[in-house]
CSV table of N, CA and C in Angstrom, one decimal:
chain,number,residue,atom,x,y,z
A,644,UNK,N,-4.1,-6.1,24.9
A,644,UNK,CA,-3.9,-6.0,23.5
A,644,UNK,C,-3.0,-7.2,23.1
A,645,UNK,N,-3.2,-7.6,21.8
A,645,UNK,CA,-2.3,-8.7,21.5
A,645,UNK,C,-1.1,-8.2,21.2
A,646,UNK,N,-0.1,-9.1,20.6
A,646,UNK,CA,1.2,-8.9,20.6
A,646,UNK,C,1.7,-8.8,19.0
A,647,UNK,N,0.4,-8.4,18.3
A,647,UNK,CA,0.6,-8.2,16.9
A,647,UNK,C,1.3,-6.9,16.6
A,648,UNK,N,2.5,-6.9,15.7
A,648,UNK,CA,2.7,-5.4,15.0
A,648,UNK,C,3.0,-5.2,13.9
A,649,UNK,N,2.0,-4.2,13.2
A,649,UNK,CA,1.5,-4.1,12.0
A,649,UNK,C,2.1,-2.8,11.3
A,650,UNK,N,3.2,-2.2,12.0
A,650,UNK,CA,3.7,-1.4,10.8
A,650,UNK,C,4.8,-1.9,10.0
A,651,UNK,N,5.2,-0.6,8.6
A,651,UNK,CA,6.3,-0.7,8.3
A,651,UNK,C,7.2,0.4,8.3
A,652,UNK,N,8.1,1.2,7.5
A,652,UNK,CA,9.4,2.1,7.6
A,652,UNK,C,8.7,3.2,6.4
A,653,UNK,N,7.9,3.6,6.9
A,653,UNK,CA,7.0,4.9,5.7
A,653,UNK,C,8.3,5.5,5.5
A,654,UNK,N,9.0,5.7,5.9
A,654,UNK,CA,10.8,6.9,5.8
A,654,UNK,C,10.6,5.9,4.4
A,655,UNK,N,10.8,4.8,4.2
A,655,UNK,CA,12.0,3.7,2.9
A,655,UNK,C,10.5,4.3,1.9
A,656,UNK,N,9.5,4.7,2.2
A,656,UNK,CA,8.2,4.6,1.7
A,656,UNK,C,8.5,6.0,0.6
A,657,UNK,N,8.7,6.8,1.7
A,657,UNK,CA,8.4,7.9,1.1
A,657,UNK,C,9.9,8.8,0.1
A,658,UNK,N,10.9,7.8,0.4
A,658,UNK,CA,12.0,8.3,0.1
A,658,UNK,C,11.8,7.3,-1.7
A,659,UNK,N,11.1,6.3,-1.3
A,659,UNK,CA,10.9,5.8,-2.8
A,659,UNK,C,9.6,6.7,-3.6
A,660,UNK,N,9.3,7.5,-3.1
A,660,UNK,CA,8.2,8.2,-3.9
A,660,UNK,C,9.1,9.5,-4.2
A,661,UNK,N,10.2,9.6,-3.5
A,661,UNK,CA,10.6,11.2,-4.2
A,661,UNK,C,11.3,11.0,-5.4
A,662,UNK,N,12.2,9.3,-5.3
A,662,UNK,CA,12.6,8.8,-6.4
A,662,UNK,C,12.2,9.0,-7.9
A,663,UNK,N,11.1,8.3,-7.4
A,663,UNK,CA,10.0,7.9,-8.4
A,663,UNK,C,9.3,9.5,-8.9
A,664,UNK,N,9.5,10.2,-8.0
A,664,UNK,CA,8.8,11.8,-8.9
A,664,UNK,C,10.2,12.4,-9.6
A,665,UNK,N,11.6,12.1,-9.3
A,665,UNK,CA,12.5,12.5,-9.9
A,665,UNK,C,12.4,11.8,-11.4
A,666,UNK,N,12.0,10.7,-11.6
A,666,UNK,CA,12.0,9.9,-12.8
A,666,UNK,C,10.5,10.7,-13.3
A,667,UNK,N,9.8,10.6,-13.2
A,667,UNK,CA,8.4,11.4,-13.5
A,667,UNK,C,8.7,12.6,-13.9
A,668,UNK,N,9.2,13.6,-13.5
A,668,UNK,CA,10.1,15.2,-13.7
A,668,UNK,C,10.8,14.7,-15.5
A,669,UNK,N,11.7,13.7,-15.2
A,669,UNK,CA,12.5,13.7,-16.3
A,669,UNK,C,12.1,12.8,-17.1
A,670,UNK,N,10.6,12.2,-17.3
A,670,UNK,CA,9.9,11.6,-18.5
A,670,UNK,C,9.2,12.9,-18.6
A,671,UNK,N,8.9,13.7,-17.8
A,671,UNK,CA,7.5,15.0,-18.6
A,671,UNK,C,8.8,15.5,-19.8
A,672,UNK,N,9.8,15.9,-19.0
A,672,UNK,CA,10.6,17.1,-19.7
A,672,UNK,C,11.0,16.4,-20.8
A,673,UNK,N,11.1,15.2,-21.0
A,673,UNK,CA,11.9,14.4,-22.5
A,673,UNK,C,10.4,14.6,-23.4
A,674,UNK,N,9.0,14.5,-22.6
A,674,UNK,CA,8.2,14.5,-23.8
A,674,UNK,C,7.5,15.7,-24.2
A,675,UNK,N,8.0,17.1,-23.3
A,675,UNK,CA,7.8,17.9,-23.9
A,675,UNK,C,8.8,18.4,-24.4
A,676,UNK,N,9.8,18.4,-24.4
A,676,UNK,CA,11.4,18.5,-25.3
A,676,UNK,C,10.7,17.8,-26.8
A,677,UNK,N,10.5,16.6,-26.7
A,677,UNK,CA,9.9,15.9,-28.1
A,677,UNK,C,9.1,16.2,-28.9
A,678,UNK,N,7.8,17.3,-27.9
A,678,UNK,CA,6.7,17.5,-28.9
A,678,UNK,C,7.3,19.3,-29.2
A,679,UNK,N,8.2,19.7,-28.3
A,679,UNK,CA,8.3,20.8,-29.2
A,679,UNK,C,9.9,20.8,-30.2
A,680,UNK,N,10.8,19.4,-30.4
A,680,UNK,CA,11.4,19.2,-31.4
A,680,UNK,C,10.2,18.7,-32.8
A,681,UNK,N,9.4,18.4,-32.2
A,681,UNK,CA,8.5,17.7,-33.5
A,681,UNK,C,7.7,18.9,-34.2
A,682,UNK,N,7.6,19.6,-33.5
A,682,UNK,CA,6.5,21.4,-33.4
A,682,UNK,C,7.7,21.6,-34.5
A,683,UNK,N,8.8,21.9,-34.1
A,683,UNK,CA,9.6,22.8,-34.4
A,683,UNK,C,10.4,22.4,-35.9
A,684,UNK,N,10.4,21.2,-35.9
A,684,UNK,CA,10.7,20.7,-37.3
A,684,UNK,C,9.2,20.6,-38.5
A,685,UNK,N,8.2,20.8,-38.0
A,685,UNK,CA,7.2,20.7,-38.5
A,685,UNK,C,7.0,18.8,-38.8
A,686,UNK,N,7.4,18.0,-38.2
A,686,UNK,CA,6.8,16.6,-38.5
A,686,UNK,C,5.7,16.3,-37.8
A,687,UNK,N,5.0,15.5,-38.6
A,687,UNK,CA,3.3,15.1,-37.9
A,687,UNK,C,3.8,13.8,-37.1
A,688,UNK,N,3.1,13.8,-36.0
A,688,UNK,CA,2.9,12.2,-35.2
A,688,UNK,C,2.4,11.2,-35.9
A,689,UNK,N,2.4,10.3,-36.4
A,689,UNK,CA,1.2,9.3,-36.8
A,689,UNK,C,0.2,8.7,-35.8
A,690,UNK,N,-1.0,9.1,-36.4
A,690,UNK,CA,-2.2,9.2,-35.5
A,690,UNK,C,-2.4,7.9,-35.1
A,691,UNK,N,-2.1,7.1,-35.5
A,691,UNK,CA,-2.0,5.5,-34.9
A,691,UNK,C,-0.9,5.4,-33.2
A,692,UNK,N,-0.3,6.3,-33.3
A,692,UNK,CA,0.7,6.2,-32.2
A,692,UNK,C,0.2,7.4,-31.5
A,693,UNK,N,-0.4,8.3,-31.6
A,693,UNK,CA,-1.0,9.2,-30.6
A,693,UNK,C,-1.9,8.9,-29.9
A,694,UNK,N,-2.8,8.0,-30.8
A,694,UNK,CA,-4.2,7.0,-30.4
A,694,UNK,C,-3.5,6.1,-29.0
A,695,UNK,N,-2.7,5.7,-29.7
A,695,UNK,CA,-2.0,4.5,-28.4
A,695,UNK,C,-1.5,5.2,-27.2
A,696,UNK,N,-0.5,6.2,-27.6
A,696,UNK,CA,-0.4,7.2,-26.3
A,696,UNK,C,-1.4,7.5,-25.6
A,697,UNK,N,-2.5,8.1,-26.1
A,697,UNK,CA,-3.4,8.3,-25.2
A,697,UNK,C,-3.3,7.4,-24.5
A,698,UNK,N,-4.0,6.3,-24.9
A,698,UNK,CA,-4.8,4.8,-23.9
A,698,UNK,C,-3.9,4.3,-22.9
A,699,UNK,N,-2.6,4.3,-23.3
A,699,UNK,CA,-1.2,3.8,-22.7
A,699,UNK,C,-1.5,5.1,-21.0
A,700,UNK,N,-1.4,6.1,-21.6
A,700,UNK,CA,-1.6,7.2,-20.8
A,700,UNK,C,-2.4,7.3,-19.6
A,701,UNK,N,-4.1,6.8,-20.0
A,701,UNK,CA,-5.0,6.6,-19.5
A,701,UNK,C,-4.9,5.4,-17.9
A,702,UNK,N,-4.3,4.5,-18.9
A,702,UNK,CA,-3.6,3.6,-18.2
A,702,UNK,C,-3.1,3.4,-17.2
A,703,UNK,N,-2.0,4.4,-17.4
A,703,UNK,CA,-0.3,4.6,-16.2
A,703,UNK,C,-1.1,5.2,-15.4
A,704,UNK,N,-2.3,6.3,-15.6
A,704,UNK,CA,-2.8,6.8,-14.5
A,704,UNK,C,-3.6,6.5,-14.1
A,705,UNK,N,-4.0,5.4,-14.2
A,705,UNK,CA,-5.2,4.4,-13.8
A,705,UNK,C,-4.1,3.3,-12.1
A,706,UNK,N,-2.8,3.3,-12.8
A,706,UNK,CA,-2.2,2.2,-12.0
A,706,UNK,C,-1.9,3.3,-11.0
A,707,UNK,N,-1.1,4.8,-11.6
A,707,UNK,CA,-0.4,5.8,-10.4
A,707,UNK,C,-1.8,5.8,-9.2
A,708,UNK,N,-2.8,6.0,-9.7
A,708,UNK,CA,-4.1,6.0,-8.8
A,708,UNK,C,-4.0,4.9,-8.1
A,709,UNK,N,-3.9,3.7,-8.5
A,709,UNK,CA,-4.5,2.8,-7.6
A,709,UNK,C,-3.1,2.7,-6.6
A,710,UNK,N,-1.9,2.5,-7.0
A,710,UNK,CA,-0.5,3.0,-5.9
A,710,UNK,C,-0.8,4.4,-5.3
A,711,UNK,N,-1.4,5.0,-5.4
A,711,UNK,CA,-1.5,5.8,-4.2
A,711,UNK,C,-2.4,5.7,-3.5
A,712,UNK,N,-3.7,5.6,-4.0
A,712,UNK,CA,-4.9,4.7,-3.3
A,712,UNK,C,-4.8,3.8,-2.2
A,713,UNK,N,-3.9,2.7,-2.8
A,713,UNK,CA,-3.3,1.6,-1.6
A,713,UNK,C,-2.0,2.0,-0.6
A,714,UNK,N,-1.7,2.6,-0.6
A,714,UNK,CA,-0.4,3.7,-0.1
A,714,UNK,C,-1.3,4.4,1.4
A,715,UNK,N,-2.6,5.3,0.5
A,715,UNK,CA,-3.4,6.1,1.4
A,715,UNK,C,-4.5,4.6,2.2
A,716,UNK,N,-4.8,3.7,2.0
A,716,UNK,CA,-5.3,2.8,2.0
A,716,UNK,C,-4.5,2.2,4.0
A,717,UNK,N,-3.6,1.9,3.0
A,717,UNK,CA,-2.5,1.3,4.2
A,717,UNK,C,-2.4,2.3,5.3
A,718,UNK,N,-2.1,3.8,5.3
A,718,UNK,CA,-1.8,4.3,5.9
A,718,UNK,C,-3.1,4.7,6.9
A,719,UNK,N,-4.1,4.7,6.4
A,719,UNK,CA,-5.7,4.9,7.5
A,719,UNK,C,-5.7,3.4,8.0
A,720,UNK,N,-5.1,2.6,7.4
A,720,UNK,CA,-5.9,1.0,8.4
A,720,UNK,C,-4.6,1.0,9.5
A,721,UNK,N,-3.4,1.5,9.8
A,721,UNK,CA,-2.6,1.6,10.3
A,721,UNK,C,-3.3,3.1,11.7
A,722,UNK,N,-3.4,3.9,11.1
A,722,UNK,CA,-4.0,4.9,11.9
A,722,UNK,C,-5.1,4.8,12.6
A,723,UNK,N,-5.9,4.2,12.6
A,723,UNK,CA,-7.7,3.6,12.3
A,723,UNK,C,-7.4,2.2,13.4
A,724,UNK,N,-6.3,1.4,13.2
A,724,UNK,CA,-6.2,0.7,14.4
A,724,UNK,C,-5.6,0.9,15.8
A,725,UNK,N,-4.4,2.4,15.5
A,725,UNK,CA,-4.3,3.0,16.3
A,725,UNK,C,-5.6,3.5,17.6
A,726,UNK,N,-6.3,4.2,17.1
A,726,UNK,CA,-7.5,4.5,16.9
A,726,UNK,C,-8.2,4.0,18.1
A,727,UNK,N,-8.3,2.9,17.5
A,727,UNK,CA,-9.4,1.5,17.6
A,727,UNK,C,-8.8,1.3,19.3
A,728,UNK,N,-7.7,1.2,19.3
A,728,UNK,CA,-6.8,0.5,20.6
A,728,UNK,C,-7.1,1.7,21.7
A,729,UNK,N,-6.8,2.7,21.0
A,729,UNK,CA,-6.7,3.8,22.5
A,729,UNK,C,-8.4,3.8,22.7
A,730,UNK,N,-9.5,3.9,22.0
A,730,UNK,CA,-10.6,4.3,22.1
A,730,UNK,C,-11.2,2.9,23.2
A,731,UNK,N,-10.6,1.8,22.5
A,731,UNK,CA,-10.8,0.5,23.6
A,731,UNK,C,-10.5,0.8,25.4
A,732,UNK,N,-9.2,1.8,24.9
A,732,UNK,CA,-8.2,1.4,26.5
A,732,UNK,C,-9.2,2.5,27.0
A,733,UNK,N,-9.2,3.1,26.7
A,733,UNK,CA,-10.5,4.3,27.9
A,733,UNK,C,-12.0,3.8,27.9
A,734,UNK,N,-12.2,3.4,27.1
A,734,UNK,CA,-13.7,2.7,27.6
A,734,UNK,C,-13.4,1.6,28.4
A,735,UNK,N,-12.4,0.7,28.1
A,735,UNK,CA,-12.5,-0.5,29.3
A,735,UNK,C,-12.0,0.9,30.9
A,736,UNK,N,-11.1,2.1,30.8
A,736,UNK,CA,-11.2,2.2,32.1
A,736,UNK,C,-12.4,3.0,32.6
A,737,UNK,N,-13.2,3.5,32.1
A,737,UNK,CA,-14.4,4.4,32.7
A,737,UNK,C,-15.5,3.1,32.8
A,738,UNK,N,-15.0,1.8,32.0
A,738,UNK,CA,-16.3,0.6,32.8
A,738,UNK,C,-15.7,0.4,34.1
A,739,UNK,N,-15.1,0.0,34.2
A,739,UNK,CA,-14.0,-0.3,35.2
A,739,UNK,C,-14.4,0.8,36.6
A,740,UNK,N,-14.1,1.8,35.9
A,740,UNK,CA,-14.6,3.3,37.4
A,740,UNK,C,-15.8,3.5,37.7
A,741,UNK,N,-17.1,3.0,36.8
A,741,UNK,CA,-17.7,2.9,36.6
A,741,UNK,C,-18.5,1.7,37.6
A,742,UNK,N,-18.3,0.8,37.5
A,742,UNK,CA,-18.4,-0.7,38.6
A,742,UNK,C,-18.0,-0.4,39.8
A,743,UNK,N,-17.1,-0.1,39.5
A,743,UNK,CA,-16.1,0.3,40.9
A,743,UNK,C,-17.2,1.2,41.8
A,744,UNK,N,-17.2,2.4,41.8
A,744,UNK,CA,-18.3,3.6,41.8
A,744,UNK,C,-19.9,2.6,42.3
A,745,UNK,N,-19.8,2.1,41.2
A,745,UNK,CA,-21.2,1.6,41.4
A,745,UNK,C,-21.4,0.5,42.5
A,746,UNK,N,-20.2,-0.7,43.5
A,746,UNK,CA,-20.3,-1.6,44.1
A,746,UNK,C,-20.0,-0.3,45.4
A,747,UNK,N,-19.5,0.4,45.4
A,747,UNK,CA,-19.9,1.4,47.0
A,747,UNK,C,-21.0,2.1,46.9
A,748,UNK,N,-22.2,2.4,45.8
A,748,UNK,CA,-23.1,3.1,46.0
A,748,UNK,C,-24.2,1.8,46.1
A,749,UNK,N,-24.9,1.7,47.0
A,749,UNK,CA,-26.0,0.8,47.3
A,749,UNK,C,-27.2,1.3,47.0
A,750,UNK,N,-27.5,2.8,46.3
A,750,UNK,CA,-28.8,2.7,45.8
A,750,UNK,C,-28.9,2.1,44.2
A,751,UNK,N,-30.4,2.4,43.8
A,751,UNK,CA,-30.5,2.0,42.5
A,751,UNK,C,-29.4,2.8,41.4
A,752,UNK,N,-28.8,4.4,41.7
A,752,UNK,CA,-28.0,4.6,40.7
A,752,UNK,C,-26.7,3.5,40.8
A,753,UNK,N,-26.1,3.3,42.0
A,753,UNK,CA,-24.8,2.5,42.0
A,753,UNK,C,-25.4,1.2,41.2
A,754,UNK,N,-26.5,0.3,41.3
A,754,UNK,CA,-26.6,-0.8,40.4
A,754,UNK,C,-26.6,-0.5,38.5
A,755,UNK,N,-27.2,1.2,38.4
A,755,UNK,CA,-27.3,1.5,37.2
A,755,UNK,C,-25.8,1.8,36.6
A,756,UNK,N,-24.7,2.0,37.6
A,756,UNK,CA,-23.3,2.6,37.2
A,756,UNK,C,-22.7,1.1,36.9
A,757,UNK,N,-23.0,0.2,37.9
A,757,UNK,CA,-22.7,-1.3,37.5
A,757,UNK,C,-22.9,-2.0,36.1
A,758,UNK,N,-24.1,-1.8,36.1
A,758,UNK,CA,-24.7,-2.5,34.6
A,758,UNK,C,-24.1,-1.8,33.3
A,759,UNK,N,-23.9,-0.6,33.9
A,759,UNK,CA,-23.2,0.9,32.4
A,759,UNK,C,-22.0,-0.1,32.3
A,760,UNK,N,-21.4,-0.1,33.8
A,760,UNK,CA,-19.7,-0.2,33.5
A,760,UNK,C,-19.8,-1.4,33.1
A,761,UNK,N,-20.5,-2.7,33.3
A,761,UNK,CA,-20.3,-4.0,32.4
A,761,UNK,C,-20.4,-3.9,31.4
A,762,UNK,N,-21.3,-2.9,30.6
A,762,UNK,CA,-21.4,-2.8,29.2
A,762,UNK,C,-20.3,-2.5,28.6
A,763,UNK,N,-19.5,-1.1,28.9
A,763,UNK,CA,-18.8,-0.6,28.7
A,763,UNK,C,-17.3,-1.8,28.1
A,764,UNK,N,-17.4,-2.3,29.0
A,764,UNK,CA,-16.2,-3.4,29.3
A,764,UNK,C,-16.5,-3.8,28.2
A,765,UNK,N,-17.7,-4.9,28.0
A,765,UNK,CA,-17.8,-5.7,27.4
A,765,UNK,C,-17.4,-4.8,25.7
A,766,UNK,N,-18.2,-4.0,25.7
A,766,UNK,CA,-17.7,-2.6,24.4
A,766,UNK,C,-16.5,-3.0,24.0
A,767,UNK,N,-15.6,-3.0,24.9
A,767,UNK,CA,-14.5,-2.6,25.0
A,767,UNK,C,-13.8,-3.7,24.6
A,768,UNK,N,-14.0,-4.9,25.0
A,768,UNK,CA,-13.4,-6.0,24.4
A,768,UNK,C,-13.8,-6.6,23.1
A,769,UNK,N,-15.0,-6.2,22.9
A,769,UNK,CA,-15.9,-6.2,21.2
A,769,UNK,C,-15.2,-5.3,20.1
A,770,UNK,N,-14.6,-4.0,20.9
A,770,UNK,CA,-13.5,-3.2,20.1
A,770,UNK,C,-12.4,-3.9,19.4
A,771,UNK,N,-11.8,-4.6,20.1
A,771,UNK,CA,-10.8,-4.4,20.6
A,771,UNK,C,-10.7,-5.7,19.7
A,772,UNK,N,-11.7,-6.6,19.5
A,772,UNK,CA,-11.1,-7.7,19.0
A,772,UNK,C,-11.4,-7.3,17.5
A,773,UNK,N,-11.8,-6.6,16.7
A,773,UNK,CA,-11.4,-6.0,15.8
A,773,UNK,C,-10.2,-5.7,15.3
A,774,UNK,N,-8.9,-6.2,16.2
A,774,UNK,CA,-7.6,-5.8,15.0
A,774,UNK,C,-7.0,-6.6,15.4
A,775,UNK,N,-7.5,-7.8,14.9
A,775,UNK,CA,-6.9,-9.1,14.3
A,775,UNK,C,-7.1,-8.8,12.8
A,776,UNK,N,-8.6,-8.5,12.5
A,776,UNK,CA,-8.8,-8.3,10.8
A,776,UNK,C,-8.7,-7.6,10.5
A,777,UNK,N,-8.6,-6.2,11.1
A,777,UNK,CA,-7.6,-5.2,10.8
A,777,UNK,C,-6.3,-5.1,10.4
A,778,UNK,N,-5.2,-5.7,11.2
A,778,UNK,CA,-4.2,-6.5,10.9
A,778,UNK,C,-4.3,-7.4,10.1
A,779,UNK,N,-5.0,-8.3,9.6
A,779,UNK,CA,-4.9,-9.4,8.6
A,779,UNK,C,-5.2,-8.6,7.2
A,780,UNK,N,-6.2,-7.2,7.5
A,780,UNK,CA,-6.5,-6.7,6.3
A,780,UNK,C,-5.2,-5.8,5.3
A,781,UNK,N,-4.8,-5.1,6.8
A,781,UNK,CA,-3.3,-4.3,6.2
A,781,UNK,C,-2.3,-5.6,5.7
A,782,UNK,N,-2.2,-6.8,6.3
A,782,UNK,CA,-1.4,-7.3,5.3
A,782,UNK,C,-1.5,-7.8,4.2
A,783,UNK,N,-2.9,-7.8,3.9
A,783,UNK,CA,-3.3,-8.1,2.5
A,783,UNK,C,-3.1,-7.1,1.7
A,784,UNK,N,-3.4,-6.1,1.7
A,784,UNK,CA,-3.3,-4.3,0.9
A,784,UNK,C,-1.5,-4.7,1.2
A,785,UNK,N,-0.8,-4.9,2.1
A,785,UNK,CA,0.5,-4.2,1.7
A,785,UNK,C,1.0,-5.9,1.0
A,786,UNK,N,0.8,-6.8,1.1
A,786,UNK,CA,1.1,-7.9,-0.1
A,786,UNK,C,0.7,-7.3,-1.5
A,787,UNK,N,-0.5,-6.9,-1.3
A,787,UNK,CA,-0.8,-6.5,-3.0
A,787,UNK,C,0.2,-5.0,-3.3
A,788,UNK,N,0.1,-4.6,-2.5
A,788,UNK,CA,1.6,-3.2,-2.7
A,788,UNK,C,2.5,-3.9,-3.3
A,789,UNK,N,3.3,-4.4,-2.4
A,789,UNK,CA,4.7,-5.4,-2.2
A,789,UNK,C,4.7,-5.9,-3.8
A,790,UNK,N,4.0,-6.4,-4.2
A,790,UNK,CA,3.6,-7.9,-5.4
A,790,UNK,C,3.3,-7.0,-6.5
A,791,UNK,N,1.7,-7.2,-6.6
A,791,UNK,CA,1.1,-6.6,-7.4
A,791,UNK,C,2.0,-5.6,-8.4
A,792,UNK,N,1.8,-4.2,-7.1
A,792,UNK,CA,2.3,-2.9,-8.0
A,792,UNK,C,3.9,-3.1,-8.0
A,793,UNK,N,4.3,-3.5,-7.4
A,793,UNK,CA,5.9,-3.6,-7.8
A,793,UNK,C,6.1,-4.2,-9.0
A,794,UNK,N,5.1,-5.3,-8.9
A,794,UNK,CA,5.1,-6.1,-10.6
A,794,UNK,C,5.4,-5.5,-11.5
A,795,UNK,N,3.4,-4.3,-11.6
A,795,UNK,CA,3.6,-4.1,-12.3
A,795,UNK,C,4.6,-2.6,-12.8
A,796,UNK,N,5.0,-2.2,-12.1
A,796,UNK,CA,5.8,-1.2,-11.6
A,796,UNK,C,7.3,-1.4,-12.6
A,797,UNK,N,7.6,-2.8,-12.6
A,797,UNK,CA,8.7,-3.2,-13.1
A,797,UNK,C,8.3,-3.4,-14.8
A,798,UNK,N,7.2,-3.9,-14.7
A,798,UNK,CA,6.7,-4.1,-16.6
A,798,UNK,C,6.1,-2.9,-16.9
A,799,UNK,N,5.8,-1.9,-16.5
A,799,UNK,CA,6.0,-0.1,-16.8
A,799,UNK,C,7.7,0.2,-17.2
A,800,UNK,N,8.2,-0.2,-16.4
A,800,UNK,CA,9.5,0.3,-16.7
A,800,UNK,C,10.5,-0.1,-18.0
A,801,UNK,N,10.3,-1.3,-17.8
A,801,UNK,CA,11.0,-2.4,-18.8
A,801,UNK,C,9.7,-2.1,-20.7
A,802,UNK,N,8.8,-1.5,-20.5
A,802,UNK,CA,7.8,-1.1,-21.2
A,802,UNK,C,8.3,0.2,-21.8
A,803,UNK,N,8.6,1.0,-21.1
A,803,UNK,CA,9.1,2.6,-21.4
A,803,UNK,C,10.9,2.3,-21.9
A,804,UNK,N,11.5,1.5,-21.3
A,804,UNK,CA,12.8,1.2,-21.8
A,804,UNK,C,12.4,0.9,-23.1
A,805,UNK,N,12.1,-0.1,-23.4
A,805,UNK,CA,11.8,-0.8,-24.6
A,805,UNK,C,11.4,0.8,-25.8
């Protein structure tokens, strides 16, 4: 295996999502506090700003989707290379027992265990060289995490402030 390592601290990950649902908790409750101060005083919304709510709405849940998407994204190409490595390391050893097995049996099965177990191997290193781009792929998904959604994560916020 190479000497690549491709995780990060899912703990810092996940402790910023409880964050983030504490702030989510206390924007529902301010806007249903609002619609039933507005109920309760009898004032109408202006339908030009409920219109926008919606879309605004549509929106934030369009981005919450795609941050958890790439969240769940990251977290299978992380698992999936796991994966990928163990499933390598036992096929390269059953080619391997395999050859082995097959250079002390001198009939036609021992040349048939030979030819398996080359395959195998070769399998095995055709696996295996798959997570380089695996790795190059998780760092692309967690750059666009990193970047992207934090961007826009921060012009959400500075948006809702405002």
């Amino acid at each position: 295996m190479s000497g690549h390592k491709c995780s990060y601290p899912w703990d810092l990950q996940d402790r910023y999502a409880q964050d983030k649902s504490v702030v989510n908790k206390m924007q529902q409750k301010y806007w249903e506090t609002k619609q039933a101060f507005i109920k309760a005083t009898g004032k109408k919304e202006d339908e030009h700003v409920v219109a926008s709510d919606a879309d605004l709405d549509a929106k934030l849940e369009l981005f919450h989707s795609i941050q958890r998407t790439c969240l769940d994204l990251s977290k299978a190409i992380v698992l999936y290379q796991k994966r990928i490595c163990f499933l390598s390391q036992e096929e390269n050893e059953l080619g391997k027992f395999l050859r082995s097995q097959g250079f002390q049996d001198k009939t036609r099965a021992g040349k048939m265990m030979q030819a398996t177990g080359k395959a195998l191997c070769f399998s095995s290193q055709q696996r295996l060289a798959l997570r380089n781009p695996l790795c190059r792929f998780h760092q692309e998904v967690e750059t666009f995490r990193h970047r992207a959604i934090s961007d826009t994560w921060l012009t959400v916020n500075r948006m809702e402030q405002c």
